mmCIF file of C-alpha atoms in Angstrom:
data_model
loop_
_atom_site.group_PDB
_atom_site.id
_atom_site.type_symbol
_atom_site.label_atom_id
_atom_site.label_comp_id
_atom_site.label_asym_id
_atom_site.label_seq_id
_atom_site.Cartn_x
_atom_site.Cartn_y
_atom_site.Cartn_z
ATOM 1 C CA UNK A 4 -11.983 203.246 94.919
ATOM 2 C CA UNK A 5 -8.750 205.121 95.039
ATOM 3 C CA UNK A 6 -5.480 204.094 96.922
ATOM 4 C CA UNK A 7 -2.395 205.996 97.158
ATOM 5 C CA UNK A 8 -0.329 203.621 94.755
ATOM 6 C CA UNK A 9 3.954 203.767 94.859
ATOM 7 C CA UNK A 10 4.863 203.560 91.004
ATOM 8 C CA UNK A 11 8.210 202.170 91.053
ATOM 9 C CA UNK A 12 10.747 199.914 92.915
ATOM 10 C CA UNK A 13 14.753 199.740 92.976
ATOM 11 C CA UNK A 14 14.637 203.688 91.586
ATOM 12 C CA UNK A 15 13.066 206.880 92.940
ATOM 13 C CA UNK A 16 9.411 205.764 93.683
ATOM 14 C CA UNK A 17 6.457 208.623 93.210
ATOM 15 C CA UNK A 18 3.032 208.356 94.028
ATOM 16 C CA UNK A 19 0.183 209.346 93.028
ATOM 17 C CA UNK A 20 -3.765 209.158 93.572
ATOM 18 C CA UNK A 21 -5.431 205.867 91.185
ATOM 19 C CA UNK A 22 -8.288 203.907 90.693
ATOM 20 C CA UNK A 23 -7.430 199.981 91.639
ATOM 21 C CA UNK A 24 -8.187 196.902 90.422
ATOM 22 C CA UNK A 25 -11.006 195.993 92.513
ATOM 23 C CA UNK A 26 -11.222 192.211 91.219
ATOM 24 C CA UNK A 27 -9.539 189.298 89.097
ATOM 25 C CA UNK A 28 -9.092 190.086 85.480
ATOM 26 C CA UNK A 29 -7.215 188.503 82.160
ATOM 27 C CA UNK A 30 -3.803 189.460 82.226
ATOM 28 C CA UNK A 31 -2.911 191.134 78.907
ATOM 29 C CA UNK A 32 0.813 191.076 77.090
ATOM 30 C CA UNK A 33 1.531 194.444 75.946
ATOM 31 C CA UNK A 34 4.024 195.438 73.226
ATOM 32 C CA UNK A 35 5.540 197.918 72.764
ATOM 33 C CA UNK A 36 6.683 199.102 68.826
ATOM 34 C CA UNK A 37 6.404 195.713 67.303
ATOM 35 C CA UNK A 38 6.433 192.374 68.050
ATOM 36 C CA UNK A 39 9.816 190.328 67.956
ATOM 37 C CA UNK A 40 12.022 193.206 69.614
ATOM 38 C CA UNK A 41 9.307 195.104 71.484
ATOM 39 C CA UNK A 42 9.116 196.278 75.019
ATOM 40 C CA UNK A 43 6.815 194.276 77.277
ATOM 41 C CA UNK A 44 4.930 194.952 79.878
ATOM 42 C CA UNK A 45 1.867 193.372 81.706
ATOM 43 C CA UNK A 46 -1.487 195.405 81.876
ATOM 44 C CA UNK A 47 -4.199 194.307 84.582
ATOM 45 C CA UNK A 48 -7.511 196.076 83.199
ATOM 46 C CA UNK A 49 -9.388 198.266 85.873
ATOM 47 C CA UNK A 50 -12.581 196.262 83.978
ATOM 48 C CA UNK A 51 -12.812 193.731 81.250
ATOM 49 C CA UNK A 52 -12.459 195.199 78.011
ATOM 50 C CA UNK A 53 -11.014 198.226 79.214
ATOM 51 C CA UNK A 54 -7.665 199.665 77.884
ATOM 52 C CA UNK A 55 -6.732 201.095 81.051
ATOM 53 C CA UNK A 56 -5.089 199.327 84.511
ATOM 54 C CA UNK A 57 -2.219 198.712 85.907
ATOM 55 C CA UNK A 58 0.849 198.527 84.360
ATOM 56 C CA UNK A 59 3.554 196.759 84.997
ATOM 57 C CA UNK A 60 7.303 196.504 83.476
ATOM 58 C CA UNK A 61 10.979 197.463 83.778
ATOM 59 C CA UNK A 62 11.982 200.723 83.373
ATOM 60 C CA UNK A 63 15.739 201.843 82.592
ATOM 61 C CA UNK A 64 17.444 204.938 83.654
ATOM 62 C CA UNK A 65 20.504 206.004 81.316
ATOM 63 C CA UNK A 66 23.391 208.490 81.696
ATOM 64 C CA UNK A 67 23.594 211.344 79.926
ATOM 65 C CA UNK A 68 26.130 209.422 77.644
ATOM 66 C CA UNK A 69 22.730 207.584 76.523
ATOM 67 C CA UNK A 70 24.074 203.979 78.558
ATOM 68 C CA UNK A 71 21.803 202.500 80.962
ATOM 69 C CA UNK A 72 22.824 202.372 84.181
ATOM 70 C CA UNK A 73 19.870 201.264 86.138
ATOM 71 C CA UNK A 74 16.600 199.153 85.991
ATOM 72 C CA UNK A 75 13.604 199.509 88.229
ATOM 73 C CA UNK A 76 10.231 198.101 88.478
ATOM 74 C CA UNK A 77 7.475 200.321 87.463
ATOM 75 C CA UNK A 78 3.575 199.923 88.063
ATOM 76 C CA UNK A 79 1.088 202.236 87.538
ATOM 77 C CA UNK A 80 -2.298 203.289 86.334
ATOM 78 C CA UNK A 81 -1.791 203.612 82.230
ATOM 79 C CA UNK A 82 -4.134 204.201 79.452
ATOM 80 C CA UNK A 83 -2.701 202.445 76.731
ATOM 81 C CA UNK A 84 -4.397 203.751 74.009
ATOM 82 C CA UNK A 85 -2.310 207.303 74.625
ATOM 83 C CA UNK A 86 0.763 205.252 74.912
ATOM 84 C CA UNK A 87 3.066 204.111 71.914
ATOM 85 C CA UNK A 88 1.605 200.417 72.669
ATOM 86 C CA UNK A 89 1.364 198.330 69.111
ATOM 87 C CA UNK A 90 -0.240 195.638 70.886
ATOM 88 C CA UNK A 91 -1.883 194.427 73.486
ATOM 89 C CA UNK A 92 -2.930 190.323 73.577
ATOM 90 C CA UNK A 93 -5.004 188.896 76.340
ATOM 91 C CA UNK A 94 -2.776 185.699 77.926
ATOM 92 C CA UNK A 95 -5.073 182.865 78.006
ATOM 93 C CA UNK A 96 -5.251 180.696 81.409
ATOM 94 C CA UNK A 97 -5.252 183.403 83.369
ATOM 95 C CA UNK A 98 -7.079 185.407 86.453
ATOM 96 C CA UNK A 99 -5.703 187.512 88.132
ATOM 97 C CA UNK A 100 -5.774 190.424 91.197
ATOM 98 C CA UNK A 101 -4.018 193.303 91.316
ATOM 99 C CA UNK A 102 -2.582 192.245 95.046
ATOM 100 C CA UNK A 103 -1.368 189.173 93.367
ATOM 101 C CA UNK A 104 0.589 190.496 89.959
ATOM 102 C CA UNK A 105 2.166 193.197 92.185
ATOM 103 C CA UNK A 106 3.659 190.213 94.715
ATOM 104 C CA UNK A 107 4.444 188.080 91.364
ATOM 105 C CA UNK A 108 6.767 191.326 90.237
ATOM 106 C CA UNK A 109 8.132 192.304 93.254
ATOM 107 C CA UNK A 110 9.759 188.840 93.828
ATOM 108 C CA UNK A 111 10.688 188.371 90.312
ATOM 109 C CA UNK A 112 12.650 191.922 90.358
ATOM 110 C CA UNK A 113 14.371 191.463 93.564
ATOM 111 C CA UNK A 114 15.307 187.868 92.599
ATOM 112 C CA UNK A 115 16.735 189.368 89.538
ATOM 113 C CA UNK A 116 18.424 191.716 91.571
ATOM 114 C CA UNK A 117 19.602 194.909 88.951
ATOM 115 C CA UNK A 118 20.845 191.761 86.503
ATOM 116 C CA UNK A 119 18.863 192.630 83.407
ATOM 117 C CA UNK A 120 20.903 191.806 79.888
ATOM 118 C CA UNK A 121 19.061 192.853 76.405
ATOM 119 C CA UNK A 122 19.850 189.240 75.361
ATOM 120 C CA UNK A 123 19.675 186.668 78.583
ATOM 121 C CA UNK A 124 17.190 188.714 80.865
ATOM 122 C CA UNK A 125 15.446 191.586 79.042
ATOM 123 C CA UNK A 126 12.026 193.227 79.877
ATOM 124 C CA UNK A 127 10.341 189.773 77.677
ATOM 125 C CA UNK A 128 11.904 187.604 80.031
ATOM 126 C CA UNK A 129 10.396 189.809 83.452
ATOM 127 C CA UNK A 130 6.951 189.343 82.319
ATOM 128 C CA UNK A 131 7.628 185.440 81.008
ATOM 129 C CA UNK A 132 9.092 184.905 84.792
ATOM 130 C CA UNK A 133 6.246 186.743 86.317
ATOM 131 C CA UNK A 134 3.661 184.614 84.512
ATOM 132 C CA UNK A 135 5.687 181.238 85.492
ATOM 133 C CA UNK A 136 5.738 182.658 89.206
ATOM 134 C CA UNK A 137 1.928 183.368 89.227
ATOM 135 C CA UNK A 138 1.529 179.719 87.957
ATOM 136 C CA UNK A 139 3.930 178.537 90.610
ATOM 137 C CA UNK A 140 2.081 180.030 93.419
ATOM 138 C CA UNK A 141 -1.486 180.694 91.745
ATOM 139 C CA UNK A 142 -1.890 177.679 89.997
ATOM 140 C CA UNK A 143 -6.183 178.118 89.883
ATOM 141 C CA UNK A 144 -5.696 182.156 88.908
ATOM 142 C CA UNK A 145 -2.497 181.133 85.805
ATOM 143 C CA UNK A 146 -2.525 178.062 84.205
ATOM 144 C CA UNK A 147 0.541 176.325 82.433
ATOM 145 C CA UNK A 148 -1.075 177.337 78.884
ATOM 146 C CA UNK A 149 -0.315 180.770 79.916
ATOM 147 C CA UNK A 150 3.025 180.097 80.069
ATOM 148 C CA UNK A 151 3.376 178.443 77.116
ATOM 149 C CA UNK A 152 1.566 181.438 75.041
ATOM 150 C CA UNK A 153 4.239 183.674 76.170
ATOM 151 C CA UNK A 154 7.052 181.563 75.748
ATOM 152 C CA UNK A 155 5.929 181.136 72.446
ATOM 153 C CA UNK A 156 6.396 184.970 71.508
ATOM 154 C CA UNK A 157 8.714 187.692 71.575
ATOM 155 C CA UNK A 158 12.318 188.090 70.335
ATOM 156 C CA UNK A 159 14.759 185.016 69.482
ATOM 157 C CA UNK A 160 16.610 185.926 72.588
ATOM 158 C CA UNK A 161 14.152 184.133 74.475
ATOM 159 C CA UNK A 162 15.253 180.827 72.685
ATOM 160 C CA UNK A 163 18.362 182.134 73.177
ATOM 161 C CA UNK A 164 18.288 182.136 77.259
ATOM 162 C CA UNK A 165 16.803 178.546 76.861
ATOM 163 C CA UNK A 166 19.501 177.308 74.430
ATOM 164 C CA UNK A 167 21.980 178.681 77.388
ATOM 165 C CA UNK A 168 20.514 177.014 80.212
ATOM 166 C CA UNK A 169 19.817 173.692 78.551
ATOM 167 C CA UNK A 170 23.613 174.021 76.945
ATOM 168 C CA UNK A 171 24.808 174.648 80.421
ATOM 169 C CA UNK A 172 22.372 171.891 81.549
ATOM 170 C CA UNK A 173 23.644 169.243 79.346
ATOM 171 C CA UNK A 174 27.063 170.633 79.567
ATOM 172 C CA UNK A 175 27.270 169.925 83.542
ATOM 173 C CA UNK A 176 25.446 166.664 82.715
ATOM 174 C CA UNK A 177 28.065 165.064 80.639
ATOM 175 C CA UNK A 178 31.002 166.141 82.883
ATOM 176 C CA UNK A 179 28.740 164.703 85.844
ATOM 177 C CA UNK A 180 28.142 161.298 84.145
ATOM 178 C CA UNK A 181 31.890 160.953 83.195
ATOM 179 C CA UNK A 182 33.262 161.322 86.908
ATOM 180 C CA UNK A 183 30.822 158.773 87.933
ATOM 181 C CA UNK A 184 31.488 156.336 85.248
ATOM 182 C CA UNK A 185 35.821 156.804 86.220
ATOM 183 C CA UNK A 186 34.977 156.333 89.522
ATOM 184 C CA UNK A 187 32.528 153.571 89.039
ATOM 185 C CA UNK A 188 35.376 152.330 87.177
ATOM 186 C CA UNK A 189 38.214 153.018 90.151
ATOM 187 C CA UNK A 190 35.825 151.007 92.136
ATOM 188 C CA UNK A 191 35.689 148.181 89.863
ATOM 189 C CA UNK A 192 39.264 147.843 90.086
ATOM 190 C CA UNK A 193 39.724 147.969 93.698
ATOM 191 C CA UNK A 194 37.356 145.175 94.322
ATOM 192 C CA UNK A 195 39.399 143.225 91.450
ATOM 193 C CA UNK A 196 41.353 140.925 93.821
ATOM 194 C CA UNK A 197 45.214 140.921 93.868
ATOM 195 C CA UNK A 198 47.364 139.150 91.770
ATOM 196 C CA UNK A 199 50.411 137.645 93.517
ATOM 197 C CA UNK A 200 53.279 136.652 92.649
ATOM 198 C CA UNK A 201 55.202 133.810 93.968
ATOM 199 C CA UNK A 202 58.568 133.638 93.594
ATOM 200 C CA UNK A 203 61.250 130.370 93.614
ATOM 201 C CA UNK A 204 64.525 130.119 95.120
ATOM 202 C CA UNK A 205 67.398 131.022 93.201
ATOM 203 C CA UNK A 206 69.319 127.922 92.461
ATOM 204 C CA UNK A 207 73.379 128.196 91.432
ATOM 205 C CA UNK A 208 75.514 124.687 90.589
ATOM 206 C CA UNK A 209 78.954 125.497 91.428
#
């Protein structure tokens, strides 16, 4: 079957005349020159053992000065054996449709907003956060083991964005616990009763 498929969102889109995934398939992790600092991007196979489906990942427009300036989704038809692809690993625990890995990027990109960072939120991190949203919503079609495979790859700025948020985390935990212990403490001493203080006459002898 062929559908009239939009290729990219948050840039210019373009269309153009594919086959579709027709049913549930793995979901495959593909890389991109390497393995620690590679490009990822998610491939849905037309059929099972296939190298060619839909591809999905974040694309970056640069000025002519060679700085990027933009990121937009991308998903299309790809064959990724005439690509510059290095690798391509199936994800275990998943399932998937084509209807439901388009929704899973769509919300993760406009949640993201145009936010991407090469260190905190790079193209690793879109397809980690796609797989965790699948789960979240999908929980029979992406299990947690799929998260936990692709979590387990990729670039040390992956542990990086977790050492941030658990920093931060811990961080905002401390400063929480120490304003409730002073003013667990200010309450202590308010319900301390008063002390008071009695005073005698002063007495003179003339």
């Amino acid at each position: 079957m062929s559908v009239r498929s939009s290729s990219s969102i948050g840039g210019a889109s373009r269309s153009s005349t594919v086959n579709s995934v027709s049913s549930t398939h793995k979901l495959h992790r593909i890389a991109f020159q390497g393995e620690d600092f590679a490009h990822w991007a998610m491939l849905l196979p037309l059929k099972t053992g296939v190298p060619v489906g839909l591809l999905v990942h974040i694309g970056v427009r640069k000025d002519v000065c060679h700085r990027p300036v933009h990121h937009e989704l991308l998903m299309h038809i790809a064959d990724t054996v005439s690509t510059t692809a290095s690798e391509a690993v199936v994800i275990p625990g998943t399932n998937v449709s084509e209807s439901q890995l388009r929704q899973a990027a769509e919300a993760v990109f406009r949640r993201s907003g145009n936010n991407y960072h090469m260190l905190t939120n790079n193209c690793q991190h879109f397809c980690i956060d796609v797989v965790i949203w699948l789960h979240q919503h999908y929980p029979d079609s992406v299990t947690k083991e799929a998260i936990r495979d692709c979590e387990g790859r990729g670039t040390k700025a992956i542990a990086f964005r977790k050492f941030i948020f658990w920093t931060r985390f811990t961080s905002e935990g401390r400063e929480a616990r120490a304003k409730a212990k002073q003013a667990a403490s200010r309450q202590a001493e308010l319900a301390q009763p008063r002390r008071t203080v009695s005073y005698r006459p002063r007495m003179s002898i003339d």
